[in-house]
Short mmCIF file of C-alpha atoms in Angstrom, two decimals:
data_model
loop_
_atom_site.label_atom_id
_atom_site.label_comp_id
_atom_site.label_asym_id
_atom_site.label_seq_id
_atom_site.Cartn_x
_atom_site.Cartn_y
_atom_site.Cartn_z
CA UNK A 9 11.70 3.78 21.57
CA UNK A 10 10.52 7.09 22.86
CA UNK A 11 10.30 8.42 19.68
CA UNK A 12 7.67 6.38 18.47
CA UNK A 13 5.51 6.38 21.21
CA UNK A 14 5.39 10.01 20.73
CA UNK A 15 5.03 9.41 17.05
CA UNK A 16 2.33 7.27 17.88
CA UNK A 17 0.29 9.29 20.35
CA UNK A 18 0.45 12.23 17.79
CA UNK A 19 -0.96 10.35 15.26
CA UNK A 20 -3.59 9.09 17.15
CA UNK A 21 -4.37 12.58 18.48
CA UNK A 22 -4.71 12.79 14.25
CA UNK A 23 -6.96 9.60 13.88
CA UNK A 24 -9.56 11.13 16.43
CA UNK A 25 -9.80 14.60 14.94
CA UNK A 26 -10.11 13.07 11.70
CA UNK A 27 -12.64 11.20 12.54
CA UNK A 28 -15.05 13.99 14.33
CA UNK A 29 -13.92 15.86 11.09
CA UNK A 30 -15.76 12.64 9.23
CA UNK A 31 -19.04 13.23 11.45
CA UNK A 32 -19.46 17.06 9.83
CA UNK A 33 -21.24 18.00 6.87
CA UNK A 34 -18.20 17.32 4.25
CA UNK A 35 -18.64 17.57 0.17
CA UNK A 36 -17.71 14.46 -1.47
CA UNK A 37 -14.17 15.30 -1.97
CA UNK A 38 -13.84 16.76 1.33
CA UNK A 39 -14.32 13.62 2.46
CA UNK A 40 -12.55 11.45 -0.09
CA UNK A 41 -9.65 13.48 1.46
CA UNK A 42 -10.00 13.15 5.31
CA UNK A 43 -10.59 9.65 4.57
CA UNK A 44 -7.49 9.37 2.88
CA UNK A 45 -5.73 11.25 5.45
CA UNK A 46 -6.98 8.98 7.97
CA UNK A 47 -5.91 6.10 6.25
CA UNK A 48 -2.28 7.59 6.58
CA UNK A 49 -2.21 8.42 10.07
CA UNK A 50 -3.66 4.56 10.84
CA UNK A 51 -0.32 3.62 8.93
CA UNK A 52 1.77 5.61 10.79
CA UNK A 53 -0.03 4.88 14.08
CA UNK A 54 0.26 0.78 13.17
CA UNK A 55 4.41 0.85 12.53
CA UNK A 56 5.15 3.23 15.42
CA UNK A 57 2.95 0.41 17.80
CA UNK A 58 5.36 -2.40 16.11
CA UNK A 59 8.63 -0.39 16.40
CA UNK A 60 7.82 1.08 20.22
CA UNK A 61 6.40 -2.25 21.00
CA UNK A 62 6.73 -5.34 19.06
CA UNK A 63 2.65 -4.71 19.30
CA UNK A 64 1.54 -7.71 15.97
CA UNK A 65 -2.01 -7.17 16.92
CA UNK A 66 -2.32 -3.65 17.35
CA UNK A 67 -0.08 -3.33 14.60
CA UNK A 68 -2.43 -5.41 12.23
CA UNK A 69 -5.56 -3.40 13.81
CA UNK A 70 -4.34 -0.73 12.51
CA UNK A 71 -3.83 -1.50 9.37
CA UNK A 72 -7.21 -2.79 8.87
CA UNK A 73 -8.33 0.39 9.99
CA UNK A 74 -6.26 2.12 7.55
CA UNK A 75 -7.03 -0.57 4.56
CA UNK A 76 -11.11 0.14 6.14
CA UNK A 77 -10.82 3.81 5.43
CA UNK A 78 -9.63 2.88 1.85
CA UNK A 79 -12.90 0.76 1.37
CA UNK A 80 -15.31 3.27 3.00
CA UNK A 81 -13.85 5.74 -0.10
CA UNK A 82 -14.69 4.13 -2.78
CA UNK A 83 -17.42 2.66 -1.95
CA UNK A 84 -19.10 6.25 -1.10
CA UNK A 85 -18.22 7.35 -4.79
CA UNK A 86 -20.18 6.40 -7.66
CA UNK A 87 -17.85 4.12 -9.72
CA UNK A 88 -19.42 5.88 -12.76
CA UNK A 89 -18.18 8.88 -11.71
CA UNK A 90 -14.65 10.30 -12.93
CA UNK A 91 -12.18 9.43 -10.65
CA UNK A 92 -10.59 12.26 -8.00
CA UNK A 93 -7.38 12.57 -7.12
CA UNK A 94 -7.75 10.69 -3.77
CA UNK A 95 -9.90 7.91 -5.40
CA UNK A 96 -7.68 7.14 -8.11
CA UNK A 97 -6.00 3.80 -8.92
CA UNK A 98 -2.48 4.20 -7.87
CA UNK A 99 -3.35 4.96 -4.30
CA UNK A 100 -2.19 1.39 -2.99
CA UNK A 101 -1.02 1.66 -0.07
CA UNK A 102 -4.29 0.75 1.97
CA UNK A 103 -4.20 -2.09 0.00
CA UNK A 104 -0.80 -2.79 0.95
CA UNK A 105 -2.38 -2.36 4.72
CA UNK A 106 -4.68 -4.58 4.02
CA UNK A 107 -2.56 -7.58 2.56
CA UNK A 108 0.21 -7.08 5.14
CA UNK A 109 -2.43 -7.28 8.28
CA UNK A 110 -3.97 -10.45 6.11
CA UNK A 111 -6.78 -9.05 5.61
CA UNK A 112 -8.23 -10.63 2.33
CA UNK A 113 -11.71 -9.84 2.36
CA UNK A 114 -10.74 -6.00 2.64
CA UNK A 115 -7.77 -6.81 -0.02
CA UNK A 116 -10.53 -8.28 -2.44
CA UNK A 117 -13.05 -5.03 -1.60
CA UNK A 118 -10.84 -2.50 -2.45
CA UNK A 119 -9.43 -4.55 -5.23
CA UNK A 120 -12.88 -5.02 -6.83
CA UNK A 121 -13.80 -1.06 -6.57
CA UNK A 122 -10.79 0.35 -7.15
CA UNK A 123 -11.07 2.37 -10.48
CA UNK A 124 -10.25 0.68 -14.01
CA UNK A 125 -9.40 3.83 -15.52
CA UNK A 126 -6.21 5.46 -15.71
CA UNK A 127 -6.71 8.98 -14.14
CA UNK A 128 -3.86 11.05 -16.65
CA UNK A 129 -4.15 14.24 -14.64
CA UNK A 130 -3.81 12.75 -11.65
CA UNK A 131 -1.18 9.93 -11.32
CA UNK A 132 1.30 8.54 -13.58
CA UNK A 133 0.78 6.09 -16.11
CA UNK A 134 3.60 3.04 -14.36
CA UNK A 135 1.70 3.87 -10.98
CA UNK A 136 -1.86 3.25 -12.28
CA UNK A 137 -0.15 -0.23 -14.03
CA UNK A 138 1.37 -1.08 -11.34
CA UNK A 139 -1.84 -0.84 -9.77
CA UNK A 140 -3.71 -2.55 -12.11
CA UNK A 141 -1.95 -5.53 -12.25
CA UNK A 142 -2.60 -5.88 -8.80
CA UNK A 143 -6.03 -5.49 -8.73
CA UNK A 144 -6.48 -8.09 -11.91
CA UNK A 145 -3.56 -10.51 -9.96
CA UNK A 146 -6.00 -10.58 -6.93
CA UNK A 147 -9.07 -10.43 -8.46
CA UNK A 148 -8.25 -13.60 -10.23
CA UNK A 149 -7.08 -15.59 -6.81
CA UNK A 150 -6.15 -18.25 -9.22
CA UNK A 151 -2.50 -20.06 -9.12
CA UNK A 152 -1.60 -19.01 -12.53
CA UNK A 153 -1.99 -15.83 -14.62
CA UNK A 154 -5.67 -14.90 -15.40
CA UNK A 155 -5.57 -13.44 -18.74
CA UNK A 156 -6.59 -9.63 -17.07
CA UNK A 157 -3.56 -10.03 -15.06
CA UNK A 158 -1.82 -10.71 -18.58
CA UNK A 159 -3.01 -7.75 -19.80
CA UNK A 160 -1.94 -5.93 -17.35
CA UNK A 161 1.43 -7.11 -16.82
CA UNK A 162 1.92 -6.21 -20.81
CA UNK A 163 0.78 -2.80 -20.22
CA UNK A 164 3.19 -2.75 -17.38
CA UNK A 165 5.73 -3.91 -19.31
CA UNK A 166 5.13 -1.64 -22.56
CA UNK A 167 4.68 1.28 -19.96
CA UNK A 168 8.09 1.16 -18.10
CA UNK A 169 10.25 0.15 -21.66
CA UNK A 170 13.52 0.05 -20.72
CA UNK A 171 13.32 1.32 -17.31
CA UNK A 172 14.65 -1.08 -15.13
CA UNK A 173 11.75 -0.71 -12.11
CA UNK A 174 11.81 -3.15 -9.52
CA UNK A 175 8.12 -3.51 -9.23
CA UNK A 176 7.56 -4.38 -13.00
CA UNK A 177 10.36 -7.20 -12.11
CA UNK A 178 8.67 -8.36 -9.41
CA UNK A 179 5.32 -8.63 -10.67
CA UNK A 180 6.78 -10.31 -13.46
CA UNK A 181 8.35 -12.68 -11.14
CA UNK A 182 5.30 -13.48 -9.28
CA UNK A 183 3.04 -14.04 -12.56
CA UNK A 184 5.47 -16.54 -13.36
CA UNK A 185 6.63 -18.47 -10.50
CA UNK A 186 9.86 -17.40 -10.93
CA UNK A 187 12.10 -18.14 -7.67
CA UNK A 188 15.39 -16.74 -8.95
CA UNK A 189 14.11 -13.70 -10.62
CA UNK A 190 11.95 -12.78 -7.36
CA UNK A 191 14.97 -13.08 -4.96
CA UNK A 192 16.85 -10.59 -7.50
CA UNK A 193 14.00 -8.02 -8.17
CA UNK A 194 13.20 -7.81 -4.09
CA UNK A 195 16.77 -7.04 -3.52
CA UNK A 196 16.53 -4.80 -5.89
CA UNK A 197 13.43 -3.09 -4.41
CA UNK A 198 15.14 -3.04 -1.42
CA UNK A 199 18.30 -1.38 -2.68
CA UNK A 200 16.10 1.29 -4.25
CA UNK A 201 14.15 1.53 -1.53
CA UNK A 202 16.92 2.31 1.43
CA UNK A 203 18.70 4.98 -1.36
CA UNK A 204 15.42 7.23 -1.40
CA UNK A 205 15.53 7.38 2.52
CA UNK A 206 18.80 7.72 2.37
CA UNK A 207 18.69 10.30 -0.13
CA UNK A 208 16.09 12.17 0.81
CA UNK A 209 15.76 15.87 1.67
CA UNK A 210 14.11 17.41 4.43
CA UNK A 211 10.71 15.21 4.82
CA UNK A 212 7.40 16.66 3.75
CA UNK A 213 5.22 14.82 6.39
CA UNK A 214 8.39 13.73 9.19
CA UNK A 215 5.74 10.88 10.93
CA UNK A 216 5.31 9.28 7.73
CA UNK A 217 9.44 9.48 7.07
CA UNK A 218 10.26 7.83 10.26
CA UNK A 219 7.94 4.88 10.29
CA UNK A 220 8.25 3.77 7.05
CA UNK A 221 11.71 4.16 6.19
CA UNK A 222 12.23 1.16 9.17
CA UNK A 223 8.84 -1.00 8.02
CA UNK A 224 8.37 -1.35 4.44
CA UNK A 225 4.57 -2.43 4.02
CA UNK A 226 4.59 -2.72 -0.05
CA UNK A 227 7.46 -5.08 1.19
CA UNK A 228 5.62 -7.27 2.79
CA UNK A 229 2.58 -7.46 0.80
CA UNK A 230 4.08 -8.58 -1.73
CA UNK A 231 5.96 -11.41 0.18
CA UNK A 232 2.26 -12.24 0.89
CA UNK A 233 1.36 -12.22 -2.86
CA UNK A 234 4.54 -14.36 -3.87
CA UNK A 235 3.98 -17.04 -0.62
CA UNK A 236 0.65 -17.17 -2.30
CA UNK A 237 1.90 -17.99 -5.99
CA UNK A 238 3.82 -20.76 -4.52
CA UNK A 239 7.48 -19.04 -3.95
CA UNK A 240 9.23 -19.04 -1.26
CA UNK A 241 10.80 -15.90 1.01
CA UNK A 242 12.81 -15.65 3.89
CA UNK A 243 12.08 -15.50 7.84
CA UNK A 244 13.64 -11.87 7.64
CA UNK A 245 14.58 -9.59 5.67
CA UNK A 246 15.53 -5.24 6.10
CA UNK A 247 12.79 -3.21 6.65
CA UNK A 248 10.91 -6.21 7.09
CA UNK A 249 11.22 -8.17 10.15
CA UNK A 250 9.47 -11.23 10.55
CA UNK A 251 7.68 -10.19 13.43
CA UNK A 252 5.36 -8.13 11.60
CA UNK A 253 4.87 -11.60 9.72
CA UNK A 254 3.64 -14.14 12.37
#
């Protein structure tokens, strides 16, 4: 796919003057958002090696780069300090990097220092759930619901109301072991998914557009988190072939 390789030699052109951008004299935030820009880029450079390729390992290296990034953020901000806009909560798709390449000790990092507090300027209140359920579901690496990850599917739930999200089904389905309604809410996801490329307008940031409207990585980390809670998923499904789970 000629496409991609070009896709993927631009963004690594990106990765490496991110990174001598990293090695200047940066104020925190400065940094906070080349990391987080880097972190992208790793993203896009990781599905563009899958799709040009069928690359797993580079495509996994990369997302442990990506999911590394993440880490290296938060971990250069004091956690007493009020979250910014590129350290708060509802950022999760390095974490979704990080559970898709199966990296757990990076999942569990970024889990543990990602902030507690909902940021309200900053992101909405069902992202910053959403995120915190999945920080208190991991943190507790137990087979059944912790009583944080209680909490925080309650606050999920009382959040979204009536709204019908996909996610708040699915985490429901994984904090209770619920085959049937799993299946459903991932279709769902799914459906929703596909209609926002499909519906989309011109794209903001094109690279990002056409990797990730073929390789859904929230997809696939939570297949990880559900295999893990004892359900079962399928060898394949859209936007998420099984190669990118061997």
């Amino acid at each position: 796919m000629l496409q991609m390789d070009l896709i993927r030699e631009n963004a690594l052109t990106a990765v490496e003057e991110l990174e001598e951008g990293l090695r200047q004299p940066l104020t925190p935030l400065q940094r906070e958002e080349l990391l987080t820009r880097l972190s992208t880029y790793r993203r896009i450079a990781a599905i563009s090696a899958l799709l040009a390729e069928g690359d797993v390992p580079v495509f996994r290296h990369d997302l442990r780069l990506s999911a590394t990034a993440r880490r290296e953020l938060l971990l250069s901000s004091p956690e007493s300090a009020a979250p910014s806009r590129f350290r708060c909560a509802s950022r999760v798709e390095p974490l979704f990097d990080a559970l898709a390449a199966g990296e757990i000790g990076l999942v569990r990092d970024i889990a543990q220092y990602s902030p507690h507090r909902w940021v309200v300027d900053e992101e909405f209140e069902d992202d910053f759930r959403y995120a915190d359920f999945l920080r208190e579901h991991l943190l507790a690496g137990a087979k059944t619901p912790s009583p944080g990850e209680e909490r925080a599917l309650a606050a999920f739930q009382k959040c979204s109301g009536d709204s019908g999200s996909p996610r708040i089904a699915v985490c429901e389905a994984i904090s209770n072991r619920d085959q049937d309604a799993f299946d459903a809410a991932l279709e769902d996801l799914l459906v929703e998914r596909a209609a926002e490329f499909r519906n989309a307008g011109p794209p903001l940031h094109p690279q990002r557009f056409h990797t990730e409207r073929h390789v859904f990585i929230e997809g696939l980390a939570l297949l990880r988190l559900a295999e893990d809670r004892g359900l079962s998923t399928q060898p394949e499904y859209r936007m998420m072939p099984g190669l990118a789970r061997r």
